[in-house]
Amino acid sequence: MREAILSALKLMVVVFVIALSIAFIDLRWLEPMRTPPCDQAKVAKGHICLSTLLQDWNNKIIWIDARKQDDVERHPFTHENSYPIRPNDTNALDLMNQAMPAIMGAQDEGQCIVVFCNRDCTSSDAVANELKKPEYEIEAPIFILEGGWDELKKDKSLVP
Amino acid sequence: MNITLHSLFLSASALLTSVVFAADLSFDQPIVPVKVAEGQDLISAEFPFTNKTKTPITVKSIKVACDCTSASLNGDKKVYQPGESGIVKTTMKTGNFAGITDKTLTVKTDQGETLLTIRADIPEIVVMTPRKLVWKKGSTPKPQVITINIMGPKPIKLTKVGLVGEDFEYDPVVIEPGRKFQITITPKSTTQSAFNTICVETDAPMVRDSKKASYLTIK
């Protein structure tokens, strides 16, 4: 009887140690690398989850790529309705001018405007804030893609 | 036995959680507003902090959100003992858009991470209004006026006015040298839809003030 209890206790300790190790590895190393699923109810105001975007707007989307030029060259986004606007490049206004016919015509075409960058990049905010300035009178909705390029590249129909 | 194991696992998880999410460095002001002066390209901000915990904290990295921002620790010191203070120093390029701009950086330590923000208020020196002119297709091609006001203390000249497209006539006029300009825009015809851009270049030192555009639409 005593041996049986001891064996059970040993087993419990082993299971506990294994569980503890797994939990520690998960919390310390795996969790930061894992991208949680985007929850539209929890994202910041003006942000949109890719799933919501594709469901609500299908392909009525003007994509604004605010990533750095190096990133764009390494991982191009070749969608026909995409335009680069990089707020820190000296040609930012030229890029914006190239995108403006599409951006200003978006409302008439029933399209929305979606700005994306890399996950922790703030260029999306800078571009979205610029486009939302009242003087441009852009009536189409302007969103920032939650998770940016990291989310976009998961969808093989958008990034083959 | 299942209940015992479950309790043990919960206790272990709680212990782990408390270790992983222990209190981190305490920053005096995680959002620092900076008023940018006219012609200022680079701004600096400091984020003082103190280790208010009872254990040493090691700063592992400072991740900046764009290559327009750099950050470092005062004296490149990484380990902070309980009660010890330090400063995260940052420099940021102001970029090409005026208005309120946030640039963020994330300080990662062995106890967690803290998001810091520089909130730059970038003045608009060359103000072009309106930025969007619309004529209804088939309407009378009446002229509309764009005004350019110089809001800074120094006078600024228009060095170039140009049209991308060929559906409009434009006539730039100096109203007050160095301070105020007007461009009268008239569609050649409104029978067809069109989108042109009127571009203005100035001798302002900053890129954000040296090029401006307004967008002309017939629809």
mmCIF file of C-alpha atoms in Angstrom:
data_model
loop_
_atom_site.group_PDB
_atom_site.id
_atom_site.type_symbol
_atom_site.label_atom_id
_atom_site.label_comp_id
_atom_site.label_asym_id
_atom_site.label_seq_id
_atom_site.Cartn_x
_atom_site.Cartn_y
_atom_site.Cartn_z
ATOM 1 C CA MET A 1 0.000 0.000 0.000
ATOM 2 C CA ARG A 2 2.792 2.371 1.040
ATOM 3 C CA GLU A 3 4.728 1.557 -2.123
ATOM 4 C CA ALA A 4 1.699 2.259 -4.224
ATOM 5 C CA ILE A 5 1.289 5.688 -2.597
ATOM 6 C CA LEU A 6 5.002 6.405 -3.091
ATOM 7 C CA SER A 7 4.792 5.402 -6.755
ATOM 8 C CA ALA A 8 1.762 7.604 -7.204
ATOM 9 C CA LEU A 9 3.571 10.515 -5.550
ATOM 10 C CA LYS A 10 6.640 9.950 -7.742
ATOM 11 C CA LEU A 11 4.440 9.918 -10.810
ATOM 12 C CA MET A 12 2.784 13.130 -9.670
ATOM 13 C CA VAL A 13 6.157 14.794 -9.195
ATOM 14 C CA VAL A 14 7.313 13.682 -12.657
ATOM 15 C CA VAL A 15 4.097 14.914 -14.283
ATOM 16 C CA PHE A 16 4.355 18.164 -12.320
ATOM 17 C CA VAL A 17 7.955 18.767 -13.401
ATOM 18 C CA ILE A 18 7.121 18.039 -17.049
ATOM 19 C CA ALA A 19 4.055 20.301 -16.923
ATOM 20 C CA LEU A 20 6.050 23.025 -15.218
ATOM 21 C CA SER A 21 8.794 22.813 -17.848
ATOM 22 C CA ILE A 22 6.326 22.944 -20.728
ATOM 23 C CA ALA A 23 4.454 25.871 -19.155
ATOM 24 C CA PHE A 24 7.709 27.753 -18.579
ATOM 25 C CA ILE A 25 8.994 27.178 -22.120
ATOM 26 C CA ASP A 26 5.624 28.201 -23.534
ATOM 27 C CA LEU A 27 5.358 31.373 -21.476
ATOM 28 C CA ARG A 28 8.963 32.445 -21.768
ATOM 29 C CA TRP A 29 9.907 31.572 -25.341
ATOM 30 C CA LEU A 30 6.954 30.419 -27.406
ATOM 31 C CA GLU A 31 4.292 32.928 -26.317
ATOM 32 C CA PRO A 32 6.157 36.044 -27.536
ATOM 33 C CA MET A 33 6.674 34.401 -30.953
ATOM 34 C CA ARG A 34 3.074 33.313 -31.297
ATOM 35 C CA THR A 35 0.667 35.651 -33.047
ATOM 36 C CA PRO A 36 -2.699 35.513 -31.327
ATOM 37 C CA PRO A 37 -5.707 35.416 -33.646
ATOM 38 C CA CYS A 38 -6.931 38.904 -34.419
ATOM 39 C CA ASP A 39 -10.113 39.793 -32.536
ATOM 40 C CA GLN A 40 -11.934 42.741 -34.123
ATOM 41 C CA ALA A 41 -13.595 43.571 -30.807
ATOM 42 C CA LYS A 42 -10.211 44.072 -29.185
ATOM 43 C CA VAL A 43 -8.181 45.962 -31.798
ATOM 44 C CA ALA A 44 -7.490 49.676 -31.485
ATOM 45 C CA LYS A 45 -9.905 52.184 -33.020
ATOM 46 C CA GLY A 46 -9.282 52.553 -36.745
ATOM 47 C CA HIS A 47 -7.563 49.151 -36.963
ATOM 48 C CA ILE A 48 -9.059 46.180 -38.756
ATOM 49 C CA CYS A 49 -8.400 42.438 -38.676
ATOM 50 C CA LEU A 50 -7.606 40.861 -42.039
ATOM 51 C CA SER A 51 -10.490 38.397 -41.686
ATOM 52 C CA THR A 52 -12.985 41.228 -41.035
ATOM 53 C CA LEU A 53 -11.520 43.250 -43.889
ATOM 54 C CA LEU A 54 -11.833 40.440 -46.415
ATOM 55 C CA GLN A 55 -15.295 39.524 -45.189
ATOM 56 C CA ASP A 56 -16.653 43.090 -45.234
ATOM 57 C CA TRP A 57 -14.822 44.498 -48.251
ATOM 58 C CA ASN A 58 -13.831 41.438 -50.278
ATOM 59 C CA ASN A 59 -11.663 42.878 -53.053
ATOM 60 C CA LYS A 60 -12.941 46.443 -52.798
ATOM 61 C CA ILE A 61 -9.713 47.505 -51.149
ATOM 62 C CA ILE A 62 -7.055 50.110 -51.926
ATOM 63 C CA TRP A 63 -3.877 48.868 -50.243
ATOM 64 C CA ILE A 64 -1.341 51.416 -49.008
ATOM 65 C CA ASP A 65 2.021 49.830 -48.336
ATOM 66 C CA ALA A 66 3.835 51.924 -45.712
ATOM 67 C CA ARG A 67 6.748 49.513 -45.257
ATOM 68 C CA LYS A 68 10.348 50.601 -45.707
ATOM 69 C CA GLN A 69 11.674 50.349 -49.234
ATOM 70 C CA ASP A 70 14.133 47.583 -48.238
ATOM 71 C CA ASP A 71 11.273 45.468 -46.899
ATOM 72 C CA VAL A 72 9.159 46.103 -49.992
ATOM 73 C CA GLU A 73 12.023 45.048 -52.270
ATOM 74 C CA ARG A 74 12.657 41.872 -50.266
ATOM 75 C CA HIS A 75 8.989 40.968 -49.879
ATOM 76 C CA PRO A 76 6.975 42.746 -52.570
ATOM 77 C CA PHE A 77 3.212 43.092 -52.381
ATOM 78 C CA THR A 78 2.110 42.929 -55.976
ATOM 79 C CA HIS A 79 -1.616 43.458 -55.656
ATOM 80 C CA GLU A 80 -2.888 45.631 -58.520
ATOM 81 C CA ASN A 81 -4.613 48.058 -56.137
ATOM 82 C CA SER A 82 -1.569 48.697 -53.958
ATOM 83 C CA TYR A 83 0.424 51.890 -53.650
ATOM 84 C CA PRO A 84 3.522 52.620 -51.588
ATOM 85 C CA ILE A 85 3.535 55.667 -49.301
ATOM 86 C CA ARG A 86 6.566 55.904 -47.040
ATOM 87 C CA PRO A 87 6.233 58.888 -44.681
ATOM 88 C CA ASN A 88 9.947 59.114 -43.998
ATOM 89 C CA ASP A 89 11.176 58.963 -47.583
ATOM 90 C CA THR A 90 12.078 62.236 -49.271
ATOM 91 C CA ASN A 91 9.731 61.296 -52.123
ATOM 92 C CA ALA A 92 6.767 60.775 -49.761
ATOM 93 C CA LEU A 93 4.702 63.451 -51.513
ATOM 94 C CA ASP A 94 5.461 62.017 -54.973
ATOM 95 C CA LEU A 95 4.324 58.586 -53.771
ATOM 96 C CA MET A 96 1.206 60.101 -52.282
ATOM 97 C CA ASN A 97 0.458 61.956 -55.506
ATOM 98 C CA GLN A 98 0.662 58.651 -57.407
ATOM 99 C CA ALA A 99 -1.801 57.043 -55.005
ATOM 100 C CA MET A 100 -4.228 59.950 -54.753
ATOM 101 C CA PRO A 101 -6.322 59.273 -57.885
ATOM 102 C CA ALA A 102 -7.183 55.841 -56.466
ATOM 103 C CA ILE A 103 -7.575 57.090 -52.882
ATOM 104 C CA MET A 104 -9.804 60.010 -53.795
ATOM 105 C CA GLY A 105 -11.867 57.852 -56.122
ATOM 106 C CA ALA A 106 -12.307 55.082 -53.541
ATOM 107 C CA GLN A 107 -15.615 56.353 -52.191
ATOM 108 C CA ASP A 108 -17.162 56.414 -55.680
ATOM 109 C CA GLU A 109 -15.950 52.865 -56.313
ATOM 110 C CA GLY A 110 -17.300 51.585 -52.970
ATOM 111 C CA GLN A 111 -13.766 50.832 -51.814
ATOM 112 C CA CYS A 112 -12.018 51.242 -48.496
ATOM 113 C CA ILE A 113 -8.395 52.227 -47.905
ATOM 114 C CA VAL A 114 -6.168 49.962 -45.864
ATOM 115 C CA VAL A 115 -2.720 50.989 -44.692
ATOM 116 C CA PHE A 116 -0.252 48.344 -43.613
ATOM 117 C CA CYS A 117 3.307 48.178 -42.442
ATOM 118 C CA ASN A 118 5.304 45.683 -40.418
ATOM 119 C CA ARG A 119 3.808 44.541 -37.116
ATOM 120 C CA ASP A 120 5.513 47.079 -34.835
ATOM 121 C CA CYS A 121 5.935 49.821 -37.394
ATOM 122 C CA THR A 122 4.325 53.218 -36.817
ATOM 123 C CA SER A 123 4.397 54.354 -40.447
ATOM 124 C CA SER A 124 0.854 53.029 -40.938
ATOM 125 C CA ASP A 125 -0.387 55.423 -38.283
ATOM 126 C CA ALA A 126 1.518 58.314 -39.850
ATOM 127 C CA VAL A 127 0.073 57.608 -43.311
ATOM 128 C CA ALA A 128 -3.460 56.964 -42.014
ATOM 129 C CA ASN A 129 -3.361 60.149 -39.926
ATOM 130 C CA GLU A 130 -2.223 62.111 -42.961
ATOM 131 C CA LEU A 131 -4.958 60.703 -45.192
ATOM 132 C CA LYS A 132 -7.589 61.339 -42.513
ATOM 133 C CA LYS A 133 -6.803 65.061 -42.407
ATOM 134 C CA PRO A 134 -10.049 66.881 -43.236
ATOM 135 C CA GLU A 135 -8.461 68.983 -45.981
ATOM 136 C CA TYR A 136 -8.164 65.923 -48.250
ATOM 137 C CA GLU A 137 -11.912 65.271 -47.875
ATOM 138 C CA ILE A 138 -11.381 61.533 -48.325
ATOM 139 C CA GLU A 139 -14.758 59.991 -47.615
ATOM 140 C CA ALA A 140 -13.864 56.311 -48.003
ATOM 141 C CA PRO A 141 -13.138 54.487 -44.725
ATOM 142 C CA ILE A 142 -9.433 54.365 -43.850
ATOM 143 C CA PHE A 143 -8.191 51.437 -41.766
ATOM 144 C CA ILE A 144 -4.861 50.251 -40.410
ATOM 145 C CA LEU A 145 -4.362 46.531 -40.917
ATOM 146 C CA GLU A 146 -3.863 44.903 -37.513
ATOM 147 C CA GLY A 147 -0.672 42.865 -37.573
ATOM 148 C CA GLY A 148 0.358 44.461 -40.867
ATOM 149 C CA TRP A 149 2.530 42.495 -43.279
ATOM 150 C CA ASP A 150 2.791 39.525 -40.876
ATOM 151 C CA GLU A 151 -0.964 38.985 -41.184
ATOM 152 C CA LEU A 152 -1.100 39.733 -44.882
ATOM 153 C CA LYS A 153 1.526 37.172 -45.839
ATOM 154 C CA LYS A 154 -0.471 34.420 -44.117
ATOM 155 C CA ASP A 155 -3.114 34.769 -46.830
ATOM 156 C CA LYS A 156 -1.770 33.005 -49.890
ATOM 157 C CA SER A 157 -4.393 34.592 -52.138
ATOM 158 C CA LEU A 158 -2.899 38.003 -51.332
ATOM 159 C CA VAL A 159 0.780 37.091 -50.957
ATOM 160 C CA PRO A 160 1.473 33.983 -53.078
ATOM 161 C CA MET B 1 -5.280 12.401 -7.717
ATOM 162 C CA ASN B 2 -6.605 14.411 -10.652
ATOM 163 C CA ILE B 3 -7.712 17.196 -8.337
ATOM 164 C CA THR B 4 -4.335 17.226 -6.568
ATOM 165 C CA LEU B 5 -2.475 17.385 -9.887
ATOM 166 C CA HIS B 6 -4.785 20.110 -11.127
ATOM 167 C CA SER B 7 -4.223 22.159 -7.957
ATOM 168 C CA LEU B 8 -0.478 21.677 -8.237
ATOM 169 C CA PHE B 9 -0.487 22.737 -11.875
ATOM 170 C CA LEU B 10 -2.557 25.833 -11.087
ATOM 171 C CA SER B 11 -0.203 26.764 -8.252
ATOM 172 C CA ALA B 12 2.793 26.287 -10.535
ATOM 173 C CA SER B 13 1.188 28.393 -13.252
ATOM 174 C CA ALA B 14 0.414 31.148 -10.755
ATOM 175 C CA LEU B 15 4.013 31.035 -9.532
ATOM 176 C CA LEU B 16 5.330 31.143 -13.090
ATOM 177 C CA THR B 17 3.032 33.996 -14.017
ATOM 178 C CA SER B 18 4.231 36.020 -11.065
ATOM 179 C CA VAL B 19 7.855 35.382 -12.070
ATOM 180 C CA VAL B 20 7.375 36.183 -15.755
ATOM 181 C CA PHE B 21 5.208 39.250 -15.214
ATOM 182 C CA ALA B 22 7.015 40.700 -12.237
ATOM 183 C CA ALA B 23 7.072 44.489 -11.929
ATOM 184 C CA ASP B 24 9.286 46.112 -14.495
ATOM 185 C CA LEU B 25 11.187 49.397 -14.672
ATOM 186 C CA SER B 26 9.010 52.359 -13.660
ATOM 187 C CA PHE B 27 9.071 55.156 -16.216
ATOM 188 C CA ASP B 28 8.221 58.676 -15.038
ATOM 189 C CA GLN B 29 6.446 59.514 -18.316
ATOM 190 C CA PRO B 30 5.866 56.801 -20.944
ATOM 191 C CA ILE B 31 4.522 59.372 -23.426
ATOM 192 C CA VAL B 32 6.746 62.415 -23.994
ATOM 193 C CA PRO B 33 5.245 65.276 -26.024
ATOM 194 C CA VAL B 34 7.739 67.282 -28.087
ATOM 195 C CA LYS B 35 6.944 70.550 -29.845
ATOM 196 C CA VAL B 36 8.953 70.630 -33.075
ATOM 197 C CA ALA B 37 10.389 73.973 -34.146
ATOM 198 C CA GLU B 38 10.238 75.266 -37.715
ATOM 199 C CA GLY B 39 13.038 73.725 -39.777
ATOM 200 C CA GLN B 40 13.827 71.114 -37.116
ATOM 201 C CA ASP B 41 14.578 67.747 -38.653
ATOM 202 C CA LEU B 42 15.737 65.820 -35.590
ATOM 203 C CA ILE B 43 14.142 65.842 -32.161
ATOM 204 C CA SER B 44 15.331 64.229 -28.959
ATOM 205 C CA ALA B 45 13.441 62.933 -25.960
ATOM 206 C CA GLU B 46 14.464 61.344 -22.683
ATOM 207 C CA PHE B 47 12.563 58.748 -20.683
ATOM 208 C CA PRO B 48 13.865 58.613 -17.093
ATOM 209 C CA PHE B 49 13.112 55.423 -15.171
ATOM 210 C CA THR B 50 13.740 53.772 -11.825
ATOM 211 C CA ASN B 51 13.956 50.161 -10.778
ATOM 212 C CA LYS B 52 11.358 50.190 -7.990
ATOM 213 C CA THR B 53 11.405 46.422 -7.577
ATOM 214 C CA LYS B 54 13.474 44.465 -5.077
ATOM 215 C CA THR B 55 15.531 42.636 -7.693
ATOM 216 C CA PRO B 56 18.075 43.775 -10.311
ATOM 217 C CA ILE B 57 16.614 44.348 -13.782
ATOM 218 C CA THR B 58 18.553 43.851 -17.004
ATOM 219 C CA VAL B 59 17.571 45.751 -20.116
ATOM 220 C CA LYS B 60 17.798 43.247 -22.949
ATOM 221 C CA SER B 61 16.902 45.436 -25.915
ATOM 222 C CA ILE B 62 15.267 48.638 -27.047
ATOM 223 C CA LYS B 63 13.252 48.070 -30.181
ATOM 224 C CA VAL B 64 12.325 51.108 -32.242
ATOM 225 C CA ALA B 65 9.292 51.018 -34.514
ATOM 226 C CA CYS B 66 10.892 52.703 -37.507
ATOM 227 C CA ASP B 67 14.351 53.448 -38.816
ATOM 228 C CA CYS B 68 13.635 57.148 -38.303
ATOM 229 C CA THR B 69 14.102 56.612 -34.565
ATOM 230 C CA SER B 70 17.166 55.607 -32.570
ATOM 231 C CA ALA B 71 17.377 54.864 -28.868
ATOM 232 C CA SER B 72 20.056 54.103 -26.311
ATOM 233 C CA LEU B 73 20.543 53.784 -22.582
ATOM 234 C CA ASN B 74 22.391 56.503 -20.756
ATOM 235 C CA GLY B 75 26.038 55.337 -20.535
ATOM 236 C CA ASP B 76 25.024 52.114 -22.302
ATOM 237 C CA LYS B 77 24.263 50.657 -18.865
ATOM 238 C CA LYS B 78 22.186 47.492 -18.969
ATOM 239 C CA VAL B 79 21.744 46.293 -15.370
ATOM 240 C CA TYR B 80 19.836 48.370 -12.816
ATOM 241 C CA GLN B 81 19.891 47.510 -9.129
ATOM 242 C CA PRO B 82 16.827 48.070 -6.883
ATOM 243 C CA GLY B 83 16.318 51.814 -6.454
ATOM 244 C CA GLU B 84 18.707 52.664 -9.276
ATOM 245 C CA SER B 85 17.639 55.107 -12.006
ATOM 246 C CA GLY B 86 18.538 55.502 -15.651
ATOM 247 C CA ILE B 87 17.479 57.255 -18.832
ATOM 248 C CA VAL B 88 16.422 55.982 -22.250
ATOM 249 C CA LYS B 89 17.573 58.586 -24.759
ATOM 250 C CA THR B 90 15.907 58.756 -28.159
ATOM 251 C CA THR B 91 16.359 60.714 -31.340
ATOM 252 C CA MET B 92 13.711 60.853 -34.045
ATOM 253 C CA LYS B 93 13.566 62.207 -37.562
ATOM 254 C CA THR B 94 10.454 64.315 -37.867
ATOM 255 C CA GLY B 95 9.458 62.939 -41.285
ATOM 256 C CA ASN B 96 7.497 64.482 -44.090
ATOM 257 C CA PHE B 97 4.041 64.905 -42.613
ATOM 258 C CA ALA B 98 3.004 67.785 -40.371
ATOM 259 C CA GLY B 99 0.679 67.348 -37.399
ATOM 260 C CA ILE B 100 0.804 65.099 -34.359
ATOM 261 C CA THR B 101 2.975 62.049 -34.973
ATOM 262 C CA ASP B 102 3.672 59.231 -32.523
ATOM 263 C CA LYS B 103 6.890 57.230 -32.687
ATOM 264 C CA THR B 104 7.145 54.288 -30.361
ATOM 265 C CA LEU B 105 9.910 52.203 -28.858
ATOM 266 C CA THR B 106 9.727 49.095 -26.728
ATOM 267 C CA VAL B 107 12.092 48.550 -23.816
ATOM 268 C CA LYS B 108 12.498 44.835 -23.178
ATOM 269 C CA THR B 109 13.933 43.698 -19.866
ATOM 270 C CA ASP B 110 14.291 40.342 -18.159
ATOM 271 C CA GLN B 111 11.046 41.206 -16.314
ATOM 272 C CA GLY B 112 8.836 42.310 -19.190
ATOM 273 C CA GLU B 113 8.482 45.161 -21.636
ATOM 274 C CA THR B 114 7.351 48.786 -21.682
ATOM 275 C CA LEU B 115 6.059 50.787 -24.626
ATOM 276 C CA LEU B 116 7.349 54.361 -24.806
ATOM 277 C CA THR B 117 6.042 57.047 -27.130
ATOM 278 C CA ILE B 118 7.460 60.303 -28.467
ATOM 279 C CA ARG B 119 4.493 62.468 -29.470
ATOM 280 C CA ALA B 120 5.840 65.022 -31.910
ATOM 281 C CA ASP B 121 3.819 68.105 -32.762
ATOM 282 C CA ILE B 122 5.200 69.001 -36.202
ATOM 283 C CA PRO B 123 4.166 72.454 -37.425
ATOM 284 C CA GLU B 124 2.814 73.015 -40.909
ATOM 285 C CA ILE B 125 4.658 76.050 -42.252
ATOM 286 C CA VAL B 126 3.352 76.042 -45.812
ATOM 287 C CA VAL B 127 -0.424 75.668 -45.701
ATOM 288 C CA MET B 128 -2.110 74.980 -49.024
ATOM 289 C CA THR B 129 -5.938 75.078 -49.053
ATOM 290 C CA PRO B 130 -8.064 73.504 -50.277
ATOM 291 C CA ARG B 131 -6.294 70.230 -51.050
ATOM 292 C CA LYS B 132 -9.198 68.911 -53.075
ATOM 293 C CA LEU B 133 -11.113 70.802 -55.740
ATOM 294 C CA VAL B 134 -14.087 69.200 -57.428
ATOM 295 C CA TRP B 135 -16.084 70.192 -60.502
ATOM 296 C CA LYS B 136 -19.220 68.342 -61.429
ATOM 297 C CA LYS B 137 -19.105 66.714 -64.854
ATOM 298 C CA GLY B 138 -21.042 68.839 -67.320
ATOM 299 C CA SER B 139 -21.106 71.906 -65.048
ATOM 300 C CA THR B 140 -19.857 75.375 -66.015
ATOM 301 C CA PRO B 141 -16.040 75.303 -65.877
ATOM 302 C CA LYS B 142 -15.814 78.028 -63.243
ATOM 303 C CA PRO B 143 -12.404 78.968 -61.815
ATOM 304 C CA GLN B 144 -11.572 77.966 -58.232
ATOM 305 C CA VAL B 145 -8.781 79.379 -56.089
ATOM 306 C CA ILE B 146 -6.092 77.629 -54.043
ATOM 307 C CA THR B 147 -4.431 79.742 -51.358
ATOM 308 C CA ILE B 148 -0.946 79.143 -49.982
ATOM 309 C CA ASN B 149 -0.191 80.810 -46.645
ATOM 310 C CA ILE B 150 3.230 80.881 -45.010
ATOM 311 C CA MET B 151 2.682 80.385 -41.286
ATOM 312 C CA GLY B 152 6.295 80.586 -40.051
ATOM 313 C CA PRO B 153 8.151 83.794 -39.204
ATOM 314 C CA LYS B 154 10.505 83.571 -42.211
ATOM 315 C CA PRO B 155 9.298 84.458 -45.711
ATOM 316 C CA ILE B 156 9.165 81.581 -48.202
ATOM 317 C CA LYS B 157 9.112 81.782 -52.004
ATOM 318 C CA LEU B 158 7.259 79.595 -54.472
ATOM 319 C CA THR B 159 9.946 78.230 -56.782
ATOM 320 C CA LYS B 160 7.784 76.100 -59.055
ATOM 321 C CA VAL B 161 4.133 75.507 -59.827
ATOM 322 C CA GLY B 162 3.246 72.627 -62.124
ATOM 323 C CA LEU B 163 0.304 70.510 -63.209
ATOM 324 C CA VAL B 164 0.357 66.737 -63.512
ATOM 325 C CA GLY B 165 -2.251 66.243 -66.219
ATOM 326 C CA GLU B 166 -3.561 68.512 -68.923
ATOM 327 C CA ASP B 167 -7.197 69.109 -68.112
ATOM 328 C CA PHE B 168 -6.857 72.441 -66.318
ATOM 329 C CA GLU B 169 -5.413 75.934 -66.774
ATOM 330 C CA TYR B 170 -3.639 77.441 -63.765
ATOM 331 C CA ASP B 171 -2.521 80.933 -62.910
ATOM 332 C CA PRO B 172 -0.276 81.493 -59.856
ATOM 333 C CA VAL B 173 -0.244 84.984 -58.305
ATOM 334 C CA VAL B 174 1.826 86.450 -55.456
ATOM 335 C CA ILE B 175 -0.581 88.176 -53.060
ATOM 336 C CA GLU B 176 2.008 89.105 -50.420
ATOM 337 C CA PRO B 177 5.655 88.302 -51.213
ATOM 338 C CA GLY B 178 7.004 85.535 -49.009
ATOM 339 C CA ARG B 179 3.673 85.204 -47.150
ATOM 340 C CA LYS B 180 0.666 84.521 -49.350
ATOM 341 C CA PHE B 181 0.054 83.141 -52.836
ATOM 342 C CA GLN B 182 -2.965 82.132 -54.853
ATOM 343 C CA ILE B 183 -3.410 79.800 -57.809
ATOM 344 C CA THR B 184 -6.532 80.119 -59.896
ATOM 345 C CA ILE B 185 -7.545 76.818 -61.473
ATOM 346 C CA THR B 186 -9.960 76.550 -64.379
ATOM 347 C CA PRO B 187 -10.992 73.339 -66.119
ATOM 348 C CA LYS B 188 -10.495 73.392 -69.897
ATOM 349 C CA SER B 189 -13.750 71.476 -70.114
ATOM 350 C CA THR B 190 -16.003 69.554 -67.764
ATOM 351 C CA THR B 191 -17.439 67.202 -70.332
ATOM 352 C CA GLN B 192 -15.201 64.296 -69.270
ATOM 353 C CA SER B 193 -14.031 62.955 -65.925
ATOM 354 C CA ALA B 194 -10.488 63.950 -64.992
ATOM 355 C CA PHE B 195 -7.998 63.830 -62.134
ATOM 356 C CA ASN B 196 -5.006 66.193 -62.162
ATOM 357 C CA THR B 197 -2.564 67.267 -59.469
ATOM 358 C CA ILE B 198 -1.296 70.773 -58.988
ATOM 359 C CA CYS B 199 2.173 70.668 -57.431
ATOM 360 C CA VAL B 200 3.951 73.520 -55.720
ATOM 361 C CA GLU B 201 7.604 73.725 -54.735
ATOM 362 C CA THR B 202 8.994 76.274 -52.280
ATOM 363 C CA ASP B 203 12.415 77.257 -50.960
ATOM 364 C CA ALA B 204 11.507 76.036 -47.437
ATOM 365 C CA PRO B 205 14.347 73.991 -45.902
ATOM 366 C CA MET B 206 12.243 71.033 -44.794
ATOM 367 C CA VAL B 207 11.006 68.474 -47.332
ATOM 368 C CA ARG B 208 7.525 68.512 -45.760
ATOM 369 C CA ASP B 209 7.257 72.249 -46.537
ATOM 370 C CA SER B 210 9.146 72.293 -49.822
ATOM 371 C CA LYS B 211 6.583 70.294 -51.800
ATOM 372 C CA LYS B 212 2.817 70.559 -51.596
ATOM 373 C CA ALA B 213 -0.013 69.381 -53.800
ATOM 374 C CA SER B 214 -3.728 69.823 -54.311
ATOM 375 C CA TYR B 215 -5.907 67.407 -56.222
ATOM 376 C CA LEU B 216 -8.311 68.480 -58.967
ATOM 377 C CA THR B 217 -11.230 66.305 -59.950
ATOM 378 C CA ILE B 218 -13.973 66.478 -62.541
ATOM 379 C CA LYS B 219 -16.551 63.785 -61.821
#
